[in-house]
Amino acid sequence: MTPIFGHIDQQKWLISSMGEGKLHHGIILAGRKGLGKFLFAQHAAAAILSQDDGTQIAQNADAKTLSDLAVPRVKKLITNDHHPDLHIIKRGPKNDTERKKAEKGNAFERGRNIKVDQIRLLQRRFSTRPTLGSNRVIIIDAADDMERGAANALLKSLEEPSENIHFLLISHNPGKLLPTIRSRCQLLRFEPLPVEHMVEFLNSSAAKVSNDARESVLQHSNGIPGDIIAMQDSKQAEMLAIANRIIEEGDSNHSQRTALAVAAAKLGGLEPVVAFMQTLPPLLAEHAKSSHGPARQAALDSWSSLRKLIDTAKFYNYDNQALIFHIAGLLAEPARIRTEHN
């Protein structure tokens, strides 16, 4: 399994909870997208499922990481997506065409939501015993994506939890979850990684960043490993460079936003555009710190508008070019205001 970079306190908390026999049946892993919450959930699942494979958590006082608690057999099964007692729920294929792609093992576009039928199918399995041990782990990625019916169906399982079932709900925005779901789970927050852990990630095989690009990538990733992975794509890197120019210089003749739209057209589909959008609010936030007066307020206003757009973009069938033009307008606004007041 890929190692966890950072999140030391979160690992210690989970190890302590398991050692004391106080692991809650529902845990919300909350934090920005790209922090590695899904990878953390996999390691947590491996540790939980290893309790039935010879590992005595309560006696393992020397364990410093979740990986210390997981036995090789369980790790291998999870890495290969073959562990029968780990169930991962994600948004399914968008339509029958995308479903056929998925069945062939090809890349496919996902639908907007996790459906109620996915949760009900999962719940039917709860009437049987786990296959390899006494525990079963459910990872929902992301719980924010559940449609209302799916959230209500899940709530029933959280209200009447089985002793041997543990839910790990990944959430990029826990405020979008039903209050009743939040109240029945423990919240485990994840923050951007400090520099030393980002450097560890850059040194790993997962990062694949050239030496020449390390400093720039480290600066713009803002403690988010997932943003580094997104920037590995040359198209994403090109778009990020254009976005930086727009923020710094503005775009009075629309040439830069046109270049951004052309680059975005090469991505294909809405999901990679939304992934690119996720990298932009930190750039505006950093710009606001170095700005003053009306320009700072404009940067903050653009940041707020962009965050709202990110939250809604995946739910609407936006035209990519129109979406990018609108985003570029938000990025250019601080420079325009600064020019007016100089």
Tab-separated table of C-alpha atoms in Angstrom:
chain	number	residue	atom	x	y	z
A	1	MET	CA	0.000	0.000	0.000
A	2	THR	CA	1.107	3.553	-0.676
A	3	PRO	CA	2.311	5.058	2.625
A	4	ILE	CA	0.456	7.871	4.361
A	5	PHE	CA	2.315	11.168	4.222
A	6	GLY	CA	1.771	13.147	7.413
A	7	HIS	CA	-1.535	13.135	9.333
A	8	ILE	CA	0.396	11.884	12.370
A	9	ASP	CA	-2.094	13.147	14.965
A	10	GLN	CA	-4.996	11.571	13.094
A	11	GLN	CA	-3.189	8.222	13.012
A	12	LYS	CA	-2.361	8.428	16.728
A	13	TRP	CA	-5.994	9.180	17.552
A	14	LEU	CA	-7.246	6.191	15.599
A	15	ILE	CA	-4.574	3.873	17.023
A	16	SER	CA	-5.465	5.010	20.542
A	17	SER	CA	-9.187	4.507	19.941
A	18	MET	CA	-8.572	0.983	18.658
A	19	GLY	CA	-6.209	0.150	21.509
A	20	GLU	CA	-8.746	1.257	24.111
A	21	GLY	CA	-11.567	-0.594	22.382
A	22	LYS	CA	-13.394	2.696	21.825
A	23	LEU	CA	-13.392	2.889	18.039
A	24	HIS	CA	-16.619	4.597	16.979
A	25	HIS	CA	-18.800	2.814	14.424
A	26	GLY	CA	-18.948	5.955	12.247
A	27	ILE	CA	-16.070	8.345	11.525
A	28	ILE	CA	-16.180	11.337	9.180
A	29	LEU	CA	-12.804	12.037	7.577
A	30	ALA	CA	-13.196	15.752	6.875
A	31	GLY	CA	-10.924	18.099	4.952
A	32	ARG	CA	-10.090	19.551	1.560
A	33	LYS	CA	-10.041	17.281	-1.437
A	34	GLY	CA	-6.564	16.024	-2.256
A	35	LEU	CA	-5.289	15.635	1.325
A	36	GLY	CA	-5.128	11.848	1.116
A	37	LYS	CA	-8.263	11.014	3.100
A	38	PHE	CA	-9.115	8.016	0.921
A	39	LEU	CA	-5.604	6.599	1.348
A	40	PHE	CA	-5.927	7.177	5.104
A	41	ALA	CA	-9.266	5.337	5.053
A	42	GLN	CA	-7.650	2.376	3.290
A	43	HIS	CA	-4.927	2.174	5.931
A	44	ALA	CA	-7.521	2.503	8.699
A	45	ALA	CA	-9.517	-0.322	7.108
A	46	ALA	CA	-6.377	-2.483	6.914
A	47	ALA	CA	-5.680	-1.895	10.607
A	48	ILE	CA	-9.277	-2.675	11.625
A	49	LEU	CA	-9.523	-5.806	9.486
A	50	SER	CA	-6.136	-7.029	10.748
A	51	GLN	CA	-7.594	-7.418	14.234
A	52	ASP	CA	-9.021	-10.689	12.961
A	53	ASP	CA	-5.715	-11.746	11.430
A	54	GLY	CA	-3.484	-12.158	14.467
A	55	THR	CA	-2.828	-8.536	15.380
A	56	GLN	CA	-3.773	-7.619	18.949
A	57	ILE	CA	-4.350	-3.862	18.780
A	58	ALA	CA	-4.709	-3.334	22.526
A	59	GLN	CA	-1.281	-4.876	23.134
A	60	ASN	CA	0.476	-3.051	20.315
A	61	ALA	CA	1.533	-0.016	22.336
A	62	ASP	CA	4.579	0.609	20.155
A	63	ALA	CA	2.558	1.178	16.986
A	64	LYS	CA	3.205	4.667	15.602
A	65	THR	CA	1.376	4.401	12.288
A	66	LEU	CA	-1.699	2.598	11.043
A	67	SER	CA	0.555	0.561	8.787
A	68	ASP	CA	2.207	-0.898	11.902
A	69	LEU	CA	-1.119	-2.487	12.811
A	70	ALA	CA	-1.922	-4.037	9.444
A	71	VAL	CA	-0.668	-7.482	8.496
A	72	PRO	CA	0.788	-8.058	4.991
A	73	ARG	CA	-2.013	-10.387	3.889
A	74	VAL	CA	-4.693	-7.764	4.580
A	75	LYS	CA	-2.634	-4.991	2.957
A	76	LYS	CA	-2.213	-7.063	-0.192
A	77	LEU	CA	-5.910	-7.867	-0.448
A	78	ILE	CA	-6.866	-4.206	-0.034
A	79	THR	CA	-4.222	-3.011	-2.500
A	80	ASN	CA	-5.618	-5.417	-5.108
A	81	ASP	CA	-9.265	-4.529	-4.285
A	82	HIS	CA	-9.913	-8.121	-3.245
A	83	HIS	CA	-10.716	-7.937	0.468
A	84	PRO	CA	-14.264	-9.287	0.838
A	85	ASP	CA	-14.930	-7.416	4.095
A	86	LEU	CA	-14.007	-3.966	2.765
A	87	HIS	CA	-16.731	-2.245	0.746
A	88	ILE	CA	-15.982	1.013	-1.089
A	89	ILE	CA	-18.913	3.099	-2.293
A	90	LYS	CA	-18.319	5.785	-4.939
A	91	ARG	CA	-20.392	7.491	-7.598
A	92	GLY	CA	-21.194	4.944	-10.274
A	93	PRO	CA	-21.004	5.311	-14.063
A	94	LYS	CA	-22.984	8.208	-15.527
A	95	ASN	CA	-25.040	6.094	-17.936
A	96	ASP	CA	-25.107	2.738	-19.721
A	97	THR	CA	-22.369	3.793	-22.128
A	98	GLU	CA	-20.058	4.706	-19.259
A	99	ARG	CA	-21.067	1.523	-17.416
A	100	LYS	CA	-19.897	-0.587	-20.357
A	101	LYS	CA	-16.563	1.237	-20.264
A	102	ALA	CA	-16.252	0.494	-16.551
A	103	GLU	CA	-17.090	-3.183	-17.057
A	104	LYS	CA	-14.248	-3.404	-19.589
A	105	GLY	CA	-11.855	-1.800	-17.138
A	106	ASN	CA	-11.608	1.421	-19.129
A	107	ALA	CA	-11.758	5.000	-17.833
A	108	PHE	CA	-15.336	6.213	-17.465
A	109	GLU	CA	-17.263	9.305	-16.436
A	110	ARG	CA	-19.077	9.075	-13.104
A	111	GLY	CA	-22.608	10.220	-12.347
A	112	ARG	CA	-23.450	13.146	-10.100
A	113	ASN	CA	-24.452	11.224	-6.990
A	114	ILE	CA	-24.143	8.073	-4.955
A	115	LYS	CA	-27.556	6.472	-5.437
A	116	VAL	CA	-29.899	5.046	-2.830
A	117	ASP	CA	-29.766	1.653	-4.564
A	118	GLN	CA	-26.020	1.496	-3.904
A	119	ILE	CA	-26.590	1.925	-0.171
A	120	ARG	CA	-29.485	-0.549	-0.071
A	121	LEU	CA	-27.445	-3.176	-1.937
A	122	LEU	CA	-24.700	-2.702	0.629
A	123	GLN	CA	-27.121	-3.009	3.543
A	124	ARG	CA	-28.422	-6.343	2.287
A	125	ARG	CA	-24.940	-7.740	2.886
A	126	PHE	CA	-25.151	-6.791	6.548
A	127	SER	CA	-27.449	-9.752	7.176
A	128	THR	CA	-24.518	-12.103	6.520
A	129	ARG	CA	-21.347	-12.527	8.536
A	130	PRO	CA	-18.037	-11.077	7.367
A	131	THR	CA	-15.992	-13.488	5.283
A	132	LEU	CA	-12.495	-13.479	6.766
A	133	GLY	CA	-13.003	-12.297	10.325
A	134	SER	CA	-15.431	-10.564	12.626
A	135	ASN	CA	-15.174	-7.021	11.246
A	136	ARG	CA	-16.446	-5.255	8.149
A	137	VAL	CA	-15.414	-1.768	6.945
A	138	ILE	CA	-17.396	0.559	4.679
A	139	ILE	CA	-15.650	3.481	2.958
A	140	ILE	CA	-17.920	6.053	1.293
A	141	ASP	CA	-16.022	8.383	-1.057
A	142	ALA	CA	-17.335	10.963	-0.857
A	143	ALA	CA	-20.272	11.046	1.537
A	144	ASP	CA	-21.008	14.570	0.238
A	145	ASP	CA	-22.040	12.945	-3.055
A	146	MET	CA	-24.933	10.921	-1.620
A	147	GLU	CA	-28.345	11.833	-2.935
A	148	ARG	CA	-30.961	12.512	-0.269
A	149	GLY	CA	-32.420	9.020	-0.394
A	150	ALA	CA	-28.983	7.447	-0.082
A	151	ALA	CA	-28.149	9.653	2.913
A	152	ASN	CA	-31.417	8.703	4.633
A	153	ALA	CA	-30.808	5.022	3.954
A	154	LEU	CA	-27.304	5.262	5.407
A	155	LEU	CA	-28.686	7.056	8.457
A	156	LYS	CA	-30.688	3.953	9.394
A	157	SER	CA	-27.462	1.928	9.583
A	158	LEU	CA	-25.776	4.626	11.662
A	159	GLU	CA	-28.754	4.818	14.034
A	160	GLU	CA	-28.740	1.072	14.664
A	161	PRO	CA	-25.095	0.120	14.181
A	162	SER	CA	-23.941	-3.466	14.141
A	163	GLU	CA	-21.055	-4.130	16.491
A	164	ASN	CA	-18.769	-5.401	13.762
A	165	ILE	CA	-19.371	-2.717	11.086
A	166	HIS	CA	-17.266	0.450	10.842
A	167	PHE	CA	-18.180	3.331	8.514
A	168	LEU	CA	-15.472	5.690	7.238
A	169	LEU	CA	-17.196	8.626	5.540
A	170	ILE	CA	-14.904	10.808	3.455
A	171	SER	CA	-16.156	14.385	3.292
A	172	HIS	CA	-14.665	17.383	1.515
A	173	ASN	CA	-17.402	19.586	2.964
A	174	PRO	CA	-19.016	18.097	6.098
A	175	GLY	CA	-21.491	21.002	6.209
A	176	LYS	CA	-23.246	19.353	3.245
A	177	LEU	CA	-23.957	16.185	5.226
A	178	LEU	CA	-27.257	15.666	7.022
A	179	PRO	CA	-26.999	16.996	10.600
A	180	THR	CA	-28.330	13.649	11.790
A	181	ILE	CA	-25.439	11.852	10.078
A	182	ARG	CA	-22.895	14.241	11.590
A	183	SER	CA	-24.400	13.763	15.051
A	184	ARG	CA	-24.017	9.974	14.853
A	185	CYS	CA	-20.376	10.023	13.782
A	186	GLN	CA	-17.093	11.227	15.193
A	187	LEU	CA	-15.408	13.965	13.179
A	188	LEU	CA	-11.728	13.536	12.313
A	189	ARG	CA	-10.383	16.676	10.644
A	190	PHE	CA	-7.516	16.749	8.141
A	191	GLU	CA	-5.427	19.854	7.464
A	192	PRO	CA	-2.958	20.752	4.677
A	193	LEU	CA	0.405	19.112	5.245
A	194	PRO	CA	3.380	21.029	6.637
A	195	VAL	CA	6.387	21.541	4.378
A	196	GLU	CA	8.388	18.598	5.743
A	197	HIS	CA	5.651	16.112	4.872
A	198	MET	CA	5.108	17.690	1.451
A	199	VAL	CA	8.838	17.255	0.799
A	200	GLU	CA	8.480	13.573	1.783
A	201	PHE	CA	5.677	13.267	-0.743
A	202	LEU	CA	7.761	15.002	-3.427
A	203	ASN	CA	10.551	12.506	-2.767
A	204	SER	CA	8.196	9.562	-3.243
A	205	SER	CA	7.491	7.721	-6.472
A	206	ALA	CA	3.874	8.963	-6.345
A	207	ALA	CA	4.864	12.582	-7.010
A	208	LYS	CA	6.918	12.168	-10.216
A	209	VAL	CA	8.048	15.811	-10.188
A	210	SER	CA	11.257	16.881	-11.906
A	211	ASN	CA	13.945	18.604	-9.849
A	212	ASP	CA	13.484	21.819	-11.835
A	213	ALA	CA	9.771	21.960	-11.003
A	214	ARG	CA	9.975	21.035	-7.313
A	215	GLU	CA	10.135	24.538	-5.866
A	216	SER	CA	7.283	25.866	-8.002
A	217	VAL	CA	5.092	22.827	-7.366
A	218	LEU	CA	5.738	22.988	-3.621
A	219	GLN	CA	4.790	26.669	-3.566
A	220	HIS	CA	1.527	26.261	-5.465
A	221	SER	CA	0.323	23.017	-3.894
A	222	ASN	CA	-0.394	24.715	-0.526
A	223	GLY	CA	0.047	21.518	1.451
A	224	ILE	CA	-2.300	19.468	-0.769
A	225	PRO	CA	-0.635	16.323	-2.223
A	226	GLY	CA	-3.532	15.851	-4.640
A	227	ASP	CA	-2.799	19.219	-6.206
A	228	ILE	CA	0.733	18.048	-6.992
A	229	ILE	CA	-0.664	14.980	-8.729
A	230	ALA	CA	-3.024	17.198	-10.733
A	231	MET	CA	-0.124	19.436	-11.750
A	232	GLN	CA	1.775	16.438	-13.130
A	233	ASP	CA	-0.513	16.633	-16.138
A	234	SER	CA	1.164	18.995	-18.591
A	235	LYS	CA	-2.226	20.436	-19.557
A	236	GLN	CA	-3.042	21.194	-15.911
A	237	ALA	CA	0.398	22.773	-15.439
A	238	GLU	CA	-0.142	24.945	-18.518
A	239	MET	CA	-3.533	26.083	-17.220
A	240	LEU	CA	-2.096	26.843	-13.786
A	241	ALA	CA	0.592	29.040	-15.333
A	242	ILE	CA	-2.049	30.965	-17.308
A	243	ALA	CA	-4.205	31.361	-14.193
A	244	ASN	CA	-1.249	32.828	-12.309
A	245	ARG	CA	-0.660	35.352	-15.087
A	246	ILE	CA	-4.318	36.382	-15.040
A	247	ILE	CA	-4.250	36.905	-11.262
A	248	GLU	CA	-1.031	38.930	-11.373
A	249	GLU	CA	-1.530	40.911	-14.587
A	250	GLY	CA	-5.259	40.848	-15.336
A	251	ASP	CA	-6.731	40.117	-18.760
A	252	SER	CA	-8.105	43.310	-20.258
A	253	ASN	CA	-8.094	42.031	-23.848
A	254	HIS	CA	-9.371	38.511	-22.986
A	255	SER	CA	-6.329	36.876	-24.589
A	256	GLN	CA	-5.363	34.942	-21.466
A	257	ARG	CA	-8.837	33.592	-20.793
A	258	THR	CA	-9.013	32.483	-24.419
A	259	ALA	CA	-5.710	30.634	-23.949
A	260	LEU	CA	-7.102	29.092	-20.750
A	261	ALA	CA	-10.260	27.943	-22.555
A	262	VAL	CA	-8.197	26.380	-25.343
A	263	ALA	CA	-6.092	24.494	-22.781
A	264	ALA	CA	-9.214	23.363	-20.904
A	265	ALA	CA	-10.741	21.988	-24.106
A	266	LYS	CA	-7.868	19.487	-24.238
A	267	LEU	CA	-8.825	18.034	-20.858
A	268	GLY	CA	-12.133	16.534	-21.970
A	269	GLY	CA	-15.119	16.305	-19.645
A	270	LEU	CA	-16.173	18.385	-16.663
A	271	GLU	CA	-14.425	16.415	-13.906
A	272	PRO	CA	-10.834	17.388	-14.845
A	273	VAL	CA	-11.951	21.015	-15.144
A	274	VAL	CA	-13.430	20.870	-11.636
A	275	ALA	CA	-10.180	19.274	-10.418
A	276	PHE	CA	-8.274	22.215	-11.913
A	277	MET	CA	-10.690	24.652	-10.275
A	278	GLN	CA	-9.790	23.158	-6.897
A	279	THR	CA	-6.225	24.455	-7.278
A	280	LEU	CA	-7.293	28.092	-7.775
A	281	PRO	CA	-8.767	29.305	-4.427
A	282	PRO	CA	-5.376	28.982	-2.658
A	283	LEU	CA	-3.819	31.174	-5.365
A	284	LEU	CA	-6.430	33.877	-4.767
A	285	ALA	CA	-6.029	33.557	-1.000
A	286	GLU	CA	-2.270	34.034	-1.303
A	287	HIS	CA	-2.802	37.028	-3.582
A	288	ALA	CA	-5.194	38.572	-1.058
A	289	LYS	CA	-2.505	38.366	1.646
A	290	SER	CA	-0.128	40.474	-0.429
A	291	SER	CA	-2.782	42.973	-1.600
A	292	HIS	CA	-4.279	46.002	0.093
A	293	GLY	CA	-7.526	47.958	0.128
A	294	PRO	CA	-10.026	47.373	-2.686
A	295	ALA	CA	-7.726	44.918	-4.469
A	296	ARG	CA	-7.600	42.697	-1.391
A	297	GLN	CA	-11.385	42.805	-1.060
A	298	ALA	CA	-11.735	41.948	-4.755
A	299	ALA	CA	-9.447	38.925	-4.285
A	300	LEU	CA	-11.510	37.769	-1.295
A	301	ASP	CA	-14.762	38.249	-3.219
A	302	SER	CA	-13.378	36.255	-6.162
A	303	TRP	CA	-12.213	33.536	-3.766
A	304	SER	CA	-15.705	33.267	-2.268
A	305	SER	CA	-17.399	33.174	-5.689
A	306	LEU	CA	-14.991	30.533	-6.932
A	307	ARG	CA	-15.570	28.311	-3.888
A	308	LYS	CA	-19.333	28.452	-4.493
A	309	LEU	CA	-18.825	27.647	-8.171
A	310	ILE	CA	-16.684	24.614	-7.312
A	311	ASP	CA	-19.381	23.311	-4.966
A	312	THR	CA	-22.070	23.524	-7.653
A	313	ALA	CA	-20.168	22.840	-10.898
A	314	LYS	CA	-20.399	19.047	-10.799
A	315	PHE	CA	-24.171	19.183	-10.369
A	316	TYR	CA	-24.815	21.160	-13.545
A	317	ASN	CA	-24.099	20.447	-17.174
A	318	TYR	CA	-21.905	23.500	-17.700
A	319	ASP	CA	-20.286	24.191	-21.033
A	320	ASN	CA	-16.565	23.899	-20.295
A	321	GLN	CA	-15.589	26.937	-22.355
A	322	ALA	CA	-18.230	29.171	-20.768
A	323	LEU	CA	-17.235	27.908	-17.327
A	324	ILE	CA	-13.553	28.671	-17.914
A	325	PHE	CA	-14.350	32.168	-19.222
A	326	HIS	CA	-16.335	32.859	-16.066
A	327	ILE	CA	-13.522	31.543	-13.855
A	328	ALA	CA	-10.975	33.686	-15.710
A	329	GLY	CA	-13.144	36.733	-15.095
A	330	LEU	CA	-13.062	36.020	-11.355
A	331	LEU	CA	-9.284	35.589	-11.444
A	332	ALA	CA	-8.792	38.849	-13.353
A	333	GLU	CA	-10.957	41.006	-11.096
A	334	PRO	CA	-8.334	41.813	-8.394
A	335	ALA	CA	-5.867	43.076	-11.016
A	336	ARG	CA	-8.574	45.158	-12.675
A	337	ILE	CA	-9.506	46.799	-9.362
A	338	ARG	CA	-5.852	47.382	-8.528
A	339	THR	CA	-5.338	49.129	-11.872
A	340	GLU	CA	-8.376	51.360	-11.323
A	341	HIS	CA	-7.094	52.518	-7.922
A	342	ASN	CA	-3.502	53.179	-8.945
